[in-house]
Coordinates of C-alpha atoms in Angstrom, one line a residue:
M1 CA 27.1 -26.2 -24.5
L2 CA 27.0 -25.1 -20.9
D3 CA 25.7 -21.6 -20.6
T4 CA 28.2 -18.9 -19.8
T5 CA 26.4 -17.8 -16.6
T6 CA 26.6 -21.3 -15.1
A7 CA 30.3 -21.7 -16.0
L8 CA 31.2 -18.3 -14.5
S9 CA 29.1 -19.0 -11.4
Y10 CA 30.6 -22.3 -10.4
R11 CA 34.1 -22.1 -11.8
P12 CA 35.7 -20.3 -8.8
L13 CA 34.2 -22.7 -6.3
L14 CA 35.2 -25.8 -8.4
I15 CA 38.7 -24.5 -9.0
S16 CA 39.2 -23.8 -5.3
L17 CA 37.9 -27.3 -4.4
A18 CA 40.1 -29.1 -7.0
Y19 CA 43.2 -27.0 -6.0
R20 CA 42.8 -27.9 -2.3
M21 CA 42.2 -31.5 -3.2
L22 CA 45.3 -31.8 -5.4
G23 CA 47.7 -29.0 -4.5
S24 CA 48.1 -28.1 -8.2
L25 CA 46.6 -25.2 -10.1
G26 CA 47.3 -26.8 -13.5
D27 CA 45.6 -30.1 -12.5
A28 CA 42.7 -28.2 -10.9
E29 CA 42.1 -26.2 -14.1
D30 CA 42.2 -29.3 -16.3
I31 CA 39.8 -31.2 -14.1
V32 CA 37.3 -28.3 -13.9
Q33 CA 37.5 -27.7 -17.6
D34 CA 36.8 -31.4 -18.3
A35 CA 33.9 -31.5 -15.8
L36 CA 32.2 -28.4 -17.2
A37 CA 32.7 -29.7 -20.8
D38 CA 31.2 -33.1 -19.9
Y39 CA 28.3 -31.5 -18.0
S40 CA 27.5 -29.2 -21.0
L41 CA 27.2 -32.3 -23.2
S42 CA 25.0 -34.2 -20.7
T43 CA 21.6 -35.3 -22.0
N44 CA 19.9 -35.5 -18.6
R45 CA 20.7 -32.0 -17.3
S46 CA 17.0 -31.2 -17.0
E47 CA 16.6 -34.0 -14.5
I48 CA 19.3 -32.6 -12.1
E49 CA 17.8 -30.9 -9.2
H50 CA 20.9 -29.5 -7.5
E51 CA 23.4 -28.3 -10.2
K52 CA 26.0 -27.1 -7.7
A53 CA 26.1 -30.4 -5.8
Y54 CA 26.2 -32.4 -9.1
L55 CA 29.2 -30.4 -10.4
V56 CA 31.0 -30.7 -7.0
K57 CA 30.5 -34.5 -7.2
M58 CA 31.9 -34.6 -10.8
V59 CA 35.0 -32.6 -9.8
T60 CA 35.5 -34.5 -6.5
N61 CA 35.4 -37.9 -8.2
R62 CA 37.9 -36.7 -10.8
C63 CA 40.2 -35.5 -8.1
L64 CA 39.9 -38.8 -6.2
N65 CA 40.8 -40.7 -9.4
L66 CA 43.8 -38.4 -10.1
K67 CA 45.0 -38.7 -6.6
Q68 CA 45.1 -42.5 -6.8
S69 CA 46.9 -42.5 -10.2
A70 CA 49.4 -39.9 -9.0
R71 CA 50.4 -41.8 -5.8
K72 CA 53.2 -43.7 -7.6
R73 CA 54.6 -40.5 -9.2
R74 CA 54.6 -38.9 -5.7
E75 CA 56.7 -41.8 -4.3
L76 CA 59.3 -41.2 -7.0
Y77 CA 59.4 -37.4 -6.5
V78 CA 62.8 -36.1 -5.7
G79 CA 63.1 -34.4 -2.3
Q80 CA 60.2 -32.7 -0.5
W81 CA 56.8 -32.3 -2.3
L82 CA 55.0 -29.0 -1.7
P83 CA 51.7 -27.7 -3.0
E84 CA 51.8 -25.4 -6.0
P85 CA 51.5 -21.8 -4.8
A86 CA 48.5 -19.7 -5.7
V87 CA 50.1 -16.3 -5.7
R88 CA 48.4 -12.9 -5.3
F89 CA 50.6 -9.8 -5.4
A90 CA 50.6 -7.1 -2.8
G91 CA 48.2 -4.2 -3.2
G92 CA 45.1 -6.3 -3.5
S93 CA 45.5 -7.2 -7.2
G94 CA 44.9 -10.8 -8.3
A95 CA 47.6 -13.0 -9.9
P96 CA 48.6 -11.7 -13.3
A97 CA 47.5 -13.4 -16.5
L98 CA 48.6 -16.9 -17.3
L99 CA 51.7 -17.3 -19.5
G100 CA 51.2 -18.6 -23.1
Q101 CA 48.0 -19.6 -24.9
R102 CA 46.5 -21.6 -22.1
D103 CA 44.8 -18.5 -20.7
A104 CA 42.7 -18.0 -23.8
V105 CA 41.5 -21.6 -23.7
S106 CA 40.8 -21.8 -20.0
G107 CA 39.1 -18.4 -19.6
G108 CA 41.5 -17.1 -16.9
N109 CA 44.3 -17.9 -14.5
P110 CA 43.0 -20.4 -11.9
A111 CA 45.1 -18.6 -9.3
D112 CA 42.6 -15.7 -9.6
Y113 CA 39.9 -18.0 -8.3
I114 CA 41.7 -19.2 -5.1
E115 CA 40.1 -16.8 -2.6
R116 CA 41.8 -16.2 0.8
Q117 CA 39.9 -18.6 3.1
E118 CA 40.5 -18.6 6.8
S119 CA 40.5 -22.4 7.3
I120 CA 42.6 -23.4 4.3
T121 CA 45.9 -21.5 4.2
Y122 CA 49.2 -22.8 2.6
V123 CA 50.3 -24.3 5.9
M124 CA 47.0 -26.3 6.0
L125 CA 47.5 -27.4 2.3
V126 CA 50.8 -28.9 3.4
M127 CA 49.2 -30.6 6.4
L128 CA 46.4 -32.0 4.1
E129 CA 49.0 -34.3 2.6
R130 CA 48.7 -36.3 5.8
L131 CA 45.3 -37.4 4.7
S132 CA 44.1 -40.1 2.3
A133 CA 42.3 -39.0 -0.8
V134 CA 38.9 -39.8 0.7
E135 CA 39.7 -38.2 4.0
R136 CA 40.8 -35.1 2.2
A137 CA 37.6 -35.0 0.1
V138 CA 35.4 -35.4 3.2
F139 CA 37.3 -32.8 5.2
L140 CA 37.2 -30.2 2.4
L141 CA 33.5 -30.8 1.6
R142 CA 32.6 -30.4 5.2
E143 CA 35.0 -27.7 6.3
T144 CA 35.0 -25.4 3.2
L145 CA 31.7 -26.0 1.5
D146 CA 29.7 -26.9 4.7
F147 CA 28.0 -29.8 3.0
D148 CA 26.0 -32.0 5.4
Y149 CA 27.0 -35.6 5.8
D150 CA 24.2 -37.0 3.6
E151 CA 25.4 -34.8 0.7
I152 CA 29.0 -35.8 1.3
A153 CA 28.0 -39.5 1.5
S154 CA 26.4 -39.3 -2.0
I155 CA 29.6 -37.8 -3.4
V156 CA 32.2 -40.2 -1.9
Q157 CA 29.8 -43.2 -2.0
K158 CA 30.0 -44.0 1.7
S159 CA 27.4 -43.9 4.4
A160 CA 26.7 -40.6 6.3
A161 CA 27.8 -42.2 9.6
N162 CA 31.1 -43.3 7.9
C163 CA 31.7 -39.9 6.6
R164 CA 31.2 -38.4 10.0
K165 CA 33.9 -40.8 11.3
I166 CA 36.2 -40.0 8.4
F167 CA 35.9 -36.3 9.1
S168 CA 36.6 -36.8 12.8
R169 CA 39.7 -38.9 11.9
A170 CA 40.9 -36.3 9.5
K171 CA 40.6 -33.6 12.1
E172 CA 42.7 -35.6 14.5
K173 CA 45.4 -36.1 11.8
L174 CA 45.5 -32.4 11.2
Q175 CA 45.7 -31.4 14.9
G176 CA 49.3 -30.4 14.4
A177 CA 48.3 -27.6 12.1
N178 CA 46.7 -25.8 14.9
V179 CA 48.7 -26.8 18.0
D180 CA 51.6 -24.5 17.2
G181 CA 49.3 -21.5 16.6
S182 CA 50.6 -20.9 13.1
E183 CA 47.2 -21.1 11.5
Q184 CA 45.5 -18.8 14.0
A185 CA 48.4 -16.4 13.8
A186 CA 48.2 -16.3 10.0
R187 CA 44.5 -15.6 10.2
G188 CA 44.7 -13.2 13.2
D189 CA 46.6 -10.4 11.7
L190 CA 47.6 -11.1 8.2
N191 CA 48.6 -7.6 7.4
V192 CA 51.1 -7.5 10.2
H193 CA 52.6 -10.8 9.1
E194 CA 52.9 -9.6 5.5
E195 CA 55.1 -6.8 6.9
Q196 CA 57.1 -9.3 8.9
A197 CA 57.6 -11.5 5.9
W198 CA 58.9 -8.6 3.9
A199 CA 61.1 -7.6 6.8
F200 CA 62.5 -11.1 7.0
A201 CA 63.2 -11.2 3.2
K202 CA 65.1 -7.9 3.6
A203 CA 66.9 -9.2 6.7
F204 CA 68.4 -12.2 5.1
I205 CA 69.8 -10.1 2.2
Q206 CA 71.3 -7.7 4.8
A207 CA 72.7 -10.7 6.7
A208 CA 74.5 -11.8 3.5
E209 CA 76.0 -8.4 3.2
T210 CA 77.1 -8.1 6.8
G211 CA 77.7 -11.8 7.7
N212 CA 75.5 -11.3 10.8
S213 CA 72.6 -13.8 11.1
S214 CA 71.5 -12.8 14.6
T215 CA 68.6 -10.7 13.2
L216 CA 67.3 -13.8 11.3
V217 CA 67.6 -16.0 14.4
N218 CA 65.6 -13.4 16.5
M219 CA 62.7 -13.5 13.9
L220 CA 62.5 -17.3 14.0
A221 CA 60.8 -19.7 16.4
H222 CA 63.3 -21.9 18.3
D223 CA 61.9 -25.0 16.5
A224 CA 61.4 -23.4 13.1
V225 CA 61.3 -25.8 10.1
L226 CA 62.2 -25.1 6.5
L227 CA 61.1 -27.3 3.6
S228 CA 62.1 -26.7 0.0
D229 CA 60.8 -28.2 -3.2
G230 CA 63.0 -28.3 -6.3
G231 CA 61.5 -31.5 -7.8
G232 CA 64.9 -32.6 -8.9
K233 CA 64.9 -29.9 -11.5
V234 CA 66.7 -27.2 -9.6
R235 CA 69.0 -27.4 -6.6
A236 CA 67.1 -27.6 -3.3
A237 CA 67.5 -29.0 0.2
I238 CA 66.4 -32.6 0.1
N239 CA 65.6 -32.9 3.8
P240 CA 63.9 -30.5 6.2
I241 CA 66.1 -28.0 7.9
E242 CA 65.2 -27.7 11.6
G243 CA 66.0 -25.1 14.3
A244 CA 66.4 -21.3 14.2
E245 CA 70.2 -21.4 14.0
R246 CA 70.3 -23.9 11.1
V247 CA 67.5 -22.1 9.2
A248 CA 69.3 -18.8 9.6
S249 CA 72.6 -20.4 8.5
F250 CA 70.9 -21.8 5.4
F251 CA 69.6 -18.4 4.3
L252 CA 73.0 -16.9 5.0
G253 CA 74.7 -19.5 2.9
I254 CA 72.4 -19.2 -0.2
A255 CA 72.6 -15.4 0.0
R256 CA 76.3 -15.6 -0.1
K257 CA 76.1 -17.8 -3.2
Q258 CA 74.0 -15.1 -4.8
A259 CA 71.0 -17.4 -5.0
L260 CA 68.8 -14.5 -3.9
E261 CA 69.9 -12.1 -6.7
G262 CA 66.9 -10.6 -8.5
E263 CA 63.8 -8.6 -7.4
L264 CA 62.0 -9.7 -4.3
L265 CA 58.3 -8.9 -4.1
P266 CA 55.8 -9.4 -1.2
V267 CA 52.9 -11.7 -2.1
D268 CA 50.0 -13.6 -0.6
V269 CA 50.4 -17.4 -1.2
S270 CA 47.2 -19.3 -0.7
G271 CA 46.3 -17.2 2.3
Q272 CA 49.8 -16.9 3.8
P273 CA 52.3 -14.1 3.5
G274 CA 55.4 -14.7 1.4
V275 CA 57.8 -13.3 -1.2
V276 CA 58.5 -14.2 -4.8
L277 CA 62.0 -13.8 -6.3
I278 CA 61.9 -12.6 -9.9
R279 CA 65.0 -12.9 -12.0
E280 CA 65.1 -11.5 -15.6
G281 CA 61.3 -11.4 -15.6
I282 CA 61.0 -15.1 -14.6
P283 CA 59.8 -16.3 -11.1
V284 CA 62.5 -18.6 -9.7
K285 CA 61.5 -18.9 -6.1
V286 CA 58.4 -18.5 -3.9
M287 CA 58.8 -18.4 -0.1
V288 CA 55.8 -18.8 2.2
F289 CA 55.9 -18.1 6.0
G290 CA 53.8 -19.5 8.8
W291 CA 53.8 -18.1 12.4
D292 CA 53.6 -19.5 15.9
G293 CA 51.5 -18.0 18.7
E294 CA 54.3 -15.5 19.6
S295 CA 54.4 -14.1 16.0
R296 CA 57.7 -15.7 15.3
I297 CA 58.3 -17.5 12.0
S298 CA 57.8 -21.2 12.6
K299 CA 57.5 -22.6 9.1
I300 CA 59.2 -21.6 5.8
F301 CA 58.3 -23.3 2.6
I302 CA 60.4 -22.6 -0.5
I303 CA 59.0 -23.6 -3.9
L304 CA 61.7 -23.7 -6.7
N305 CA 60.4 -26.3 -9.0
P306 CA 59.8 -24.3 -12.2
D307 CA 56.8 -26.5 -13.1
K308 CA 55.0 -25.2 -10.0
L309 CA 55.8 -21.5 -10.8
S310 CA 54.2 -21.5 -14.3
F311 CA 51.2 -19.5 -13.0
V312 CA 53.4 -16.7 -11.6
T313 CA 54.6 -13.7 -13.7
N314 CA 56.4 -10.5 -12.9
G315 CA 54.6 -8.7 -10.0
N316 CA 55.3 -5.3 -11.5
A317 CA 53.2 -6.3 -14.5
A318 CA 50.4 -7.4 -12.1
L319 CA 50.5 -4.1 -10.3
S320 CA 50.6 -1.8 -13.3

């Protein structure tokens, strides 16, 4: 079997890579577990010169295969598809233990391994959906692992020159992630934005009580966009909601319908500030915020699909 030291050494990196390739913590965990298990049974391990690169290649290839097979399912997905949130609760604690027996098998919650990384925040994860599977792999290997093009070429089985072109093309497709300043803003002063996210969460509850949405509008960028993902399993907006007035009205409406009843807690979601709504000990909603260059909220992502919230538990438990 693969020695414990190796498994613990490479697991965080492999989980992070697989999560950013797939946008799913569950799939990332399964792929890394399978890759490590297969590697432990390999008969030619003594011939492998660079263990890290070899494991990265195993995981990347599995992710590419899964992305291809999941394309049809994605086309049939109800409404907007958003990446699964990797949640860390306020106060610096990691995400709480995984629900059920899976934790004992996997050796820990994969959300614990998703470190805050400046270049790949939740907004960027959403933007990565613009890329093909190979473009995504090349971009992540270059941008987050700093692999050279020869190393990347051996992993994706293309020439180094081709990989260089693929990376350049991917950067062009992702240009929108940086144009509005939300990525720089999220990195520039995350603590300030965590306070703003919490203030916004409290503001839309107050707006529901008073019927006054002007406070919300003032916190939003003029061209703010809201996307919500219910996966057809819970009620969610099917289409994007655009514009500060419409976004504020949306929050006012759901608050009046008591859709925000429960306990709201500030969280870090894949490197972006957000809040989680806990109801009767169960996470029912995660909201993630992105900022423009003027520190106004320009993007709001709401994840309601219960399948994508299975790695989140009550924040009070996490902080105790």
